[in-house]
C-alpha positions as MATLAB code, in Angstrom:
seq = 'XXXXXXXXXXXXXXXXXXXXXXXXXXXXXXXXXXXXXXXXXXXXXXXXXXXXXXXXXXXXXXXXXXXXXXXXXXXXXXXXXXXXXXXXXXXXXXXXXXXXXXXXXXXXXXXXXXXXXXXXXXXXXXXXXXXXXXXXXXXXXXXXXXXXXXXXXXXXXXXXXXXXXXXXXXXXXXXXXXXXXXXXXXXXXXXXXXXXXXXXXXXXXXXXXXXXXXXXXXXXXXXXXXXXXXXXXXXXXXXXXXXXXXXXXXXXXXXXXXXXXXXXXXXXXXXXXXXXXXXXXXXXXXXXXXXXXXXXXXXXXXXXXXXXXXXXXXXXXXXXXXXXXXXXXXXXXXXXXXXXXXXXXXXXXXXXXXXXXXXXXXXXXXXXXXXXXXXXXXXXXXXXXXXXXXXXXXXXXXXXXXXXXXXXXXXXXXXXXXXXXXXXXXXXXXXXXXX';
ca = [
      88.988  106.252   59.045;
      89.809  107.500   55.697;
      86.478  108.488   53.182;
      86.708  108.130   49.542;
      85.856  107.108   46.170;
      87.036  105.410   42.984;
      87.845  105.755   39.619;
      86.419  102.211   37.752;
      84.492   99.322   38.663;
      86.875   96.729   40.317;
      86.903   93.763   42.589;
      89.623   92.694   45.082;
      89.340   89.208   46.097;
      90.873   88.081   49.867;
      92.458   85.550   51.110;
      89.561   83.447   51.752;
      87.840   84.107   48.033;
      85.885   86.822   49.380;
      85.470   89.395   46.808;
      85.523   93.397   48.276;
      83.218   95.462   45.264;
      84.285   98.802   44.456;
      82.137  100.829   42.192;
      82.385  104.165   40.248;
      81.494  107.044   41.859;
      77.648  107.943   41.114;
      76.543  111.441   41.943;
      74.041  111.310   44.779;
      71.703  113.186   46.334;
      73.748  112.516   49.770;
      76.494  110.543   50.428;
      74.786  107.710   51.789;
      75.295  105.501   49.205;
      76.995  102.154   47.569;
      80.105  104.227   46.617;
      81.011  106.153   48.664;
      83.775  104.105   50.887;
      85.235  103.972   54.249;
      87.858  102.037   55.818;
      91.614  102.136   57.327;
      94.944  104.345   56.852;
      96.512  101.209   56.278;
      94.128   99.404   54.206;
      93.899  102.831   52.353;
      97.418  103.011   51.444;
      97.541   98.791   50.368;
      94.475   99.322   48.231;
      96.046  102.155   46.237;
      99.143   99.629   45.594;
      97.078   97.264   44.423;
      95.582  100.007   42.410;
      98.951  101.204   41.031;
      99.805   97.363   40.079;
      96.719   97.142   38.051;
      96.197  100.075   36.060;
      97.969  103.442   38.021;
      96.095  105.722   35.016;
      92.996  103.498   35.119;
      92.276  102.635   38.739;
      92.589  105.421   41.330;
      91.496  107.062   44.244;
      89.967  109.950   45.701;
      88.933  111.362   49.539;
      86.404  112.601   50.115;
      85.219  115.427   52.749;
      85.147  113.263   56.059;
      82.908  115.964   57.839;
      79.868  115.572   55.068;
      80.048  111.653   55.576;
      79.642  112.120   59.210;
      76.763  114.596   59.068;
      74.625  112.462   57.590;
      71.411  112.196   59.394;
      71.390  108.333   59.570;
      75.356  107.998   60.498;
      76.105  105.886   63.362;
      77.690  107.774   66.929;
      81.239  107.192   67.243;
      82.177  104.996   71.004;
      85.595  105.097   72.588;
      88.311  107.669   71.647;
      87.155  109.307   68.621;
      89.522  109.065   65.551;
      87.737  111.914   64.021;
      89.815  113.594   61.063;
      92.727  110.741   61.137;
      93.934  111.472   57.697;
      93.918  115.003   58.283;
      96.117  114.417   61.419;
      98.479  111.827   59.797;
      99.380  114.405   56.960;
     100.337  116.847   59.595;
     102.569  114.164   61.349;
     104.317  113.738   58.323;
     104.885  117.000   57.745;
     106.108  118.201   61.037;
     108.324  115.041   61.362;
     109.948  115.774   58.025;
     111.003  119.217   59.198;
     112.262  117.866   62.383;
     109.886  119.815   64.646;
     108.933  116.388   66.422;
     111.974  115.379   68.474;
     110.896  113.184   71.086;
     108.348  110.169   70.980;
     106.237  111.968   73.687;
     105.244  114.853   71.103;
     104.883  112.594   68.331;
     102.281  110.511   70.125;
     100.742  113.770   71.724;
      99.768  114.269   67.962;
      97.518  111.798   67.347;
      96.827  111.026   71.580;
      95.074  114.873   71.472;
      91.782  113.424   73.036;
      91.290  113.225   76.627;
      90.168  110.107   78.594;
      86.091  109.463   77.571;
      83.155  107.639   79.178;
      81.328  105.304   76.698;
      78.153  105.387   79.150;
      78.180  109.090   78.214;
      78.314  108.482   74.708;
      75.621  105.869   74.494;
      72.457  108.379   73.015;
      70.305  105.289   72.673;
      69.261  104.029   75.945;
      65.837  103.298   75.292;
      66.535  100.542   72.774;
      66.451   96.985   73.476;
      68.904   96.125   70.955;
      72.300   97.785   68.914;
      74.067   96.768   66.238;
      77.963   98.040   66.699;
      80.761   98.195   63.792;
      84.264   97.843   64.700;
      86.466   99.170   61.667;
      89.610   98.213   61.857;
      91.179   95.130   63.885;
      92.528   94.921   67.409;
      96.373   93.402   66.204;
      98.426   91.953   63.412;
      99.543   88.919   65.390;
      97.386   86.500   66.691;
      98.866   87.341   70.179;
      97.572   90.422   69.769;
      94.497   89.368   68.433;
      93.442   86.918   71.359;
      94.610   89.225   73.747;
      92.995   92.394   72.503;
      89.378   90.266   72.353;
      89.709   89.918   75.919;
      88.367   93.996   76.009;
      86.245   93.437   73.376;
      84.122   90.865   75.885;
      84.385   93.283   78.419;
      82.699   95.983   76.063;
      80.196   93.685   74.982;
      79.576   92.270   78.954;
      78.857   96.064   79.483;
      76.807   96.775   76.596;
      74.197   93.755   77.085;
      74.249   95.683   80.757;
      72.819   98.225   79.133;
      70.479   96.158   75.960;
      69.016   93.179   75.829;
      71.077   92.657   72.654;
      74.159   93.459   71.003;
      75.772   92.649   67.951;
      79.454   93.047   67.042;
      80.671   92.958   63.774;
      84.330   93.634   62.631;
      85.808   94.987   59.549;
      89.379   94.121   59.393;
      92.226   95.029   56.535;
      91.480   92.629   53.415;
      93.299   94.661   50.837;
      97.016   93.450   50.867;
      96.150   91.419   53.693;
      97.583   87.701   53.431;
      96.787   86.931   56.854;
      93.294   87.832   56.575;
      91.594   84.149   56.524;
      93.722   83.300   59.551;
      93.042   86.564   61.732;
      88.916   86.000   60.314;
      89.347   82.388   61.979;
      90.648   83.624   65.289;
      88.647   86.556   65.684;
      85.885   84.043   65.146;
      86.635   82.059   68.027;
      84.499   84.552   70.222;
      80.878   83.600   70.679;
      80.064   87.381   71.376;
      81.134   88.657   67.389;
      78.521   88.080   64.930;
      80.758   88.211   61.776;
      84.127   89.617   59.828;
      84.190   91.485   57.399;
      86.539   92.430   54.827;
      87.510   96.536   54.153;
      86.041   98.298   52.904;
      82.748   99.238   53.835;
      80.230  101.261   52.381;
      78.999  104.632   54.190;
      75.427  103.080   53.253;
      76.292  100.126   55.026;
      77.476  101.716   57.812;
      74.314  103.527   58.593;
      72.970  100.942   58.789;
      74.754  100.553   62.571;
      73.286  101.913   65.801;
      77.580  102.806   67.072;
      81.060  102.493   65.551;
      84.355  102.530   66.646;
      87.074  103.707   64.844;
      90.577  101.299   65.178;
      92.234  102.975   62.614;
      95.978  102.717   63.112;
      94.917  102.615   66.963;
      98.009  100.823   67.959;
     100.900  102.983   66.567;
      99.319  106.363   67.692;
      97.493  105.757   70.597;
     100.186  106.400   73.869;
      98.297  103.571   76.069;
      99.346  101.156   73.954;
     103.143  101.574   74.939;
     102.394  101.957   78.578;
      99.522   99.894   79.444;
      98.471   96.274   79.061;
      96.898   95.594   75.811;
      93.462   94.732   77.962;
      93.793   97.832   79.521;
      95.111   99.597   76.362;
      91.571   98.657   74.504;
      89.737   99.190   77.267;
      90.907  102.522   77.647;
      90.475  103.336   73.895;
      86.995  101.724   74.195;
      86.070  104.569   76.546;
      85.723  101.960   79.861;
      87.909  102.540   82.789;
      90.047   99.649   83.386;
      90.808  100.220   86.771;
      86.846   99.411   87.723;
      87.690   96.094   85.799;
      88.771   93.267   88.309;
      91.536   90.960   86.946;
      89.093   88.266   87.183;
      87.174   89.497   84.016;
      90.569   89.894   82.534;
      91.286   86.509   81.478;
      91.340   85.542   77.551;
      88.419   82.900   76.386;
      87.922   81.081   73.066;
      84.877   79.431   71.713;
      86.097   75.337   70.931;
      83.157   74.788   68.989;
      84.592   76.622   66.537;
      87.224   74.276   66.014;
      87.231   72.041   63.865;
      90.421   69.915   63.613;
      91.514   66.781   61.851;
      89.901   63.513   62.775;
      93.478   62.129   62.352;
      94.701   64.868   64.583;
      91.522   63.992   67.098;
      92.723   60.412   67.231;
      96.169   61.208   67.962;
      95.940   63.304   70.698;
      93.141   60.892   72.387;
      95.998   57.932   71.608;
      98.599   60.121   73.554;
      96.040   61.030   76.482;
      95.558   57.680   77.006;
      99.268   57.130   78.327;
      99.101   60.261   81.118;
      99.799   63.673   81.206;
     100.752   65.468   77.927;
     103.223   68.744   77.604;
     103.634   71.259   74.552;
     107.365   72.284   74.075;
     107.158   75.357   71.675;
     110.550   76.446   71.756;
     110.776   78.460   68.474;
     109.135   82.158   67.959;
     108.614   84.225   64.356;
     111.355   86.032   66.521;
     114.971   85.553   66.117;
     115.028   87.318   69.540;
     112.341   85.252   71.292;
     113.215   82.263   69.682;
     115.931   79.696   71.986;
     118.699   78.519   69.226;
     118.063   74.988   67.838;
     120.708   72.970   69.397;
     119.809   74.841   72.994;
     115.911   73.463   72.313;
     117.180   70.182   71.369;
     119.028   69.963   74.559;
     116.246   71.006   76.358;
     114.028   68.541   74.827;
     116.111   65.552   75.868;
     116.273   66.683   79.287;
     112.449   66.936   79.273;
     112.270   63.587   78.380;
     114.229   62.263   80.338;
     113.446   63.458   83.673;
     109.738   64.519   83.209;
     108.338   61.314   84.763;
     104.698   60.373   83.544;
     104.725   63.100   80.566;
     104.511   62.760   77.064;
     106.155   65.688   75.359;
     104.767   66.842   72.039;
     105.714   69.648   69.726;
     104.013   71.743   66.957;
     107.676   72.200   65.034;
     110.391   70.704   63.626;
     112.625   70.730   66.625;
     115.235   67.605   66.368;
     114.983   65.626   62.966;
     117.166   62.749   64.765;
     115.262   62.203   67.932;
     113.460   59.202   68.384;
     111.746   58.265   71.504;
     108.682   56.912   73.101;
     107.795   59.867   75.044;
     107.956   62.601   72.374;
     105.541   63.042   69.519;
     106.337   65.795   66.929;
     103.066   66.688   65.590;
     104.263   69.483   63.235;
     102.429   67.621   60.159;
      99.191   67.587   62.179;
      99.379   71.104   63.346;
      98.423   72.704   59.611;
      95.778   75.781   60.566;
      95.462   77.761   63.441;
      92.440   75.587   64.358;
      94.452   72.281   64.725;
      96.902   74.463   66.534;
      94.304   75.701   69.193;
      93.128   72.046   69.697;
      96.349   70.744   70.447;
      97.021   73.336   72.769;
      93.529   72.579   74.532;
      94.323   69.280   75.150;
      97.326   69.770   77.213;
      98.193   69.212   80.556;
     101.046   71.915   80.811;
     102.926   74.137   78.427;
     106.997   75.274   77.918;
     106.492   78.049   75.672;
     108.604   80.542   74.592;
     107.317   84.656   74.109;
     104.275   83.615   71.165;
     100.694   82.739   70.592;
     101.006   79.704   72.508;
     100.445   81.308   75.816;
      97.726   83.667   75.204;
      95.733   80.439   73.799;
      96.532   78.363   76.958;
      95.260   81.280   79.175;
      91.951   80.339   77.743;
      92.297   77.144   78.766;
      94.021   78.134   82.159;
      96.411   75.458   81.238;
      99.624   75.710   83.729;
     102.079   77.609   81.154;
     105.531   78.045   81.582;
     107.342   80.876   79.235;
     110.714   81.858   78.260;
     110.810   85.344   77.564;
     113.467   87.618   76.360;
     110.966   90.636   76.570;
     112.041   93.027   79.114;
     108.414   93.975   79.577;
     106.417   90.595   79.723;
     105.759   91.261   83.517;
     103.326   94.045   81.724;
     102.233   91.566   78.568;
     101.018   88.666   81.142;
      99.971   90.863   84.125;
      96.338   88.969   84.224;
      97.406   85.288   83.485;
      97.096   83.607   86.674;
      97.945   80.315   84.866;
     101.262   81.165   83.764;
     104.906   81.335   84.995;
     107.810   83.239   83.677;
     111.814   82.413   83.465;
     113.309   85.715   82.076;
     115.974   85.258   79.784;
     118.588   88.912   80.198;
     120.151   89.652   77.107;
     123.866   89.427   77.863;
     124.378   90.509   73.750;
     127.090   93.172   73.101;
     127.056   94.777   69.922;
     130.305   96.447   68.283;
     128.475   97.731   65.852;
     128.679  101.544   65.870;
     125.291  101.545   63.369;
     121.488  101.788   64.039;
     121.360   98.641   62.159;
     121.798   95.482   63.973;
     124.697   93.275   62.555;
     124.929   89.548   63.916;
     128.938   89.272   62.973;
     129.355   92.595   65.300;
     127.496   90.946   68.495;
     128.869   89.405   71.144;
     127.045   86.664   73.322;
     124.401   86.765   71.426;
     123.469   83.436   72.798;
     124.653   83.246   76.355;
     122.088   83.482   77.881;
     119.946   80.557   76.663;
     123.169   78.474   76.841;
     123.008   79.445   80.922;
     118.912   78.168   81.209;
     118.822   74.977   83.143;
     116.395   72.481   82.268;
     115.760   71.268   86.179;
     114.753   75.199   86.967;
     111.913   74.450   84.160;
     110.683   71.549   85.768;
     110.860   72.948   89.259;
     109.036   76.127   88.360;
     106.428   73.313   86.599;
     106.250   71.451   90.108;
     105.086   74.666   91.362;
     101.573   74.437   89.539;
];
């Protein structure tokens, strides 16, 4: 977490209208007070932009002395791998990597990995209460992949807290600054019954002591080592201070709370009207990827196929897949499928899923909807290791590059495509008998 202060009176408004108040510095008596501020490296640095695009002489910002913040009496005890002194730590990473003494990316993640594995039982001072309140600063992923996935461990946490307490509430302060995703990552982290609210950064050290615990996500992903070699359950779990080997895979699975979607009623009436004729599959072919998406005309092949020799299916899709096609059995419901929450409801309603490596599947594990996916990902073996609903075909990257640069360069690779040109549509449907 970074500390600080600012200049001037200003107001950043999110995504979602939300303002974020900032006030002037007042002198206090401590430092528990509504200006002094608290909230992510990241969100720290987009804040100061915004700053600089305002008024760079007018609007600024300054840190404060993380160690006097924390010694408040009233400050909340810190769960999970601390991230005590992050700023600190991240201007010595720069340093040392701009004089080349980091080689390797084992040293450069020892930096900021220098804490050893914790207990969070251990940590937990305040056994005798019946109820907590616990602040998450900082979220758990950009992409809603990661988002859905990463909840998964905060469940678990919260299934071992309310061991522990009769009650427990979560609430989550994610990056609002520069954040144009923040309505839709509010929405999905809002699809779990166990969080109480979002929040936008920052937060207030006065508001903050107002918390029983904290923990501190703060750039968690990039410079925490168990994120490259573990699961991402296991990965939070592990930062969380819970050891994820004691965790069956059972407890593992992702879950999402429908009555917190609200779709369409046009989009309600659809998918009833296409339930009504039998079983209904979601082809989602396409991926924000270039490199996890299968090329149009491949997808469009597929499609057809699908159609034709899926007997009793209806096959739907949330994109734009083949402008041309016309036919009973497919339904392109791309106009229907405008928020994440219509998005979630269609996939709910399915019978089965062809997906390739997105979203799609980590929402249809909370469904345990049969899910087929396409992945080019050499490690989705690791990414899906507790979806017991799911199937892979892995796609091998057959590519050969001429390029002699770092840079990638598509008119220097060869084969780029091969390898989705060699996927058979009747090994799809045969790994979808399996279910």
């Amino acid at each position: 977490m970074i500390f600080f202060r600012v200049s001037q009176n200003i107001n950043i408004k999110t995504t979602d209208g939300t303002l974020v108040n900032y006030f002037k510095f007042k002198m206090p008596s401590n430092l528990e007070n509504d200006t002094v501020y608290i909230t992510c490296e990241n969100d720290f640095n987009d804040l100061n932009k915004v700053f600089e695009n305002v008024d760079k002489d007018k609007y600024t910002t300054r840190l404060l002395k993380e160690k006097k913040v924390r010694e408040l009496e009233s400050f909340p005890i810190e769960l999970g791998i601390s991230n005590k002194d992050e700023y600190l730590n991240s201007v010595e990473f720069k340093k040392n990597t701009a004089k080349n003494v980091i080689k390797n990316e084992d040293e450069v993640l020892s930096l900021f990995d220098k804490s050893s594995k914790v207990d969070i039982y251990k940590q937990l001072v305040k056994k005798d209460k019946e109820e907590i309140s616990l602040a998450i600063i900082g979220g758990l992923g950009k992409s809603i992949s990661q988002i859905v996935s990463s909840c998964t461990a905060l469940r678990i946490l919260n299934t071992k807290l309310k061991e522990l307490y009769k009650s427990v509430k979560i609430d989550l302060y994610i990056n609002a600054s520069n954040n144009s995703l923040y309505s839709r990552d509010r929405q999905v982290y809002l699809k779990q019954k166990f969080i109480n609210n979002v929040m936008p950064l920052s937060i207030t050290s006065k508001k903050l002591c107002t918390y029983d615990y904290f923990i501190d996500n703060s750039s968690v992903m990039q410079k925490l080592s168990g994120f490259n070699s573990l699961n991402m359950v296991d990965a939070w779990l592990y930062k969380f201070g819970i050891d994820y080997k004691k965790i069956s895979s059972y407890e593992k699975h992702n879950e999402l709370n429908l009555e917190n979607v609200v779709a369409s009623k046009n989009l309600e009436e659809k998918i009833k009207a296409i339930k009504k004729k039998g079983k209904v599959l979601l082809f989602h072919p396409f991926s924000a990827s270039a490199n996890k998406t299968i090329p149009q005309n491949i997808a469009s092949s597929i499609l057809k196929e699908l159609i034709l020799k899926l007997d009793g299916y209806t096959i739907v899709s949330c994109l734009n897949i083949d402008s041309k096609l016309v036919d009973d059995k497919f339904i392109n419901l791309s106009k229907d499928s405008k928020t994440i929450n219509d998005f979630i409801y269609i996939i709910s309603n399915m019978d089965s899923i062809i997906t390739t490596d997105t979203s799609t599947f980590h929402i249809s594990d909370a469904f345990m909807i049969p899910t087929i996916v396409l992945s080019t990902d050499t490690e989705i073996d690791k990414k899906t290791k507790y979806y017991e609903h799911l199937k892979t075909i892995k796609i091998e990257d057959k590519s050969k590059s001429l390029s002699k640069f770092i840079y990638d360069n598509d008119s220097l690779t060869l084969y780029k495509y091969k390898s989705w040109q060699s996927l058979k549509t009747s090994k799809i449907i045969k790994l979808l008998d399996t279910f």
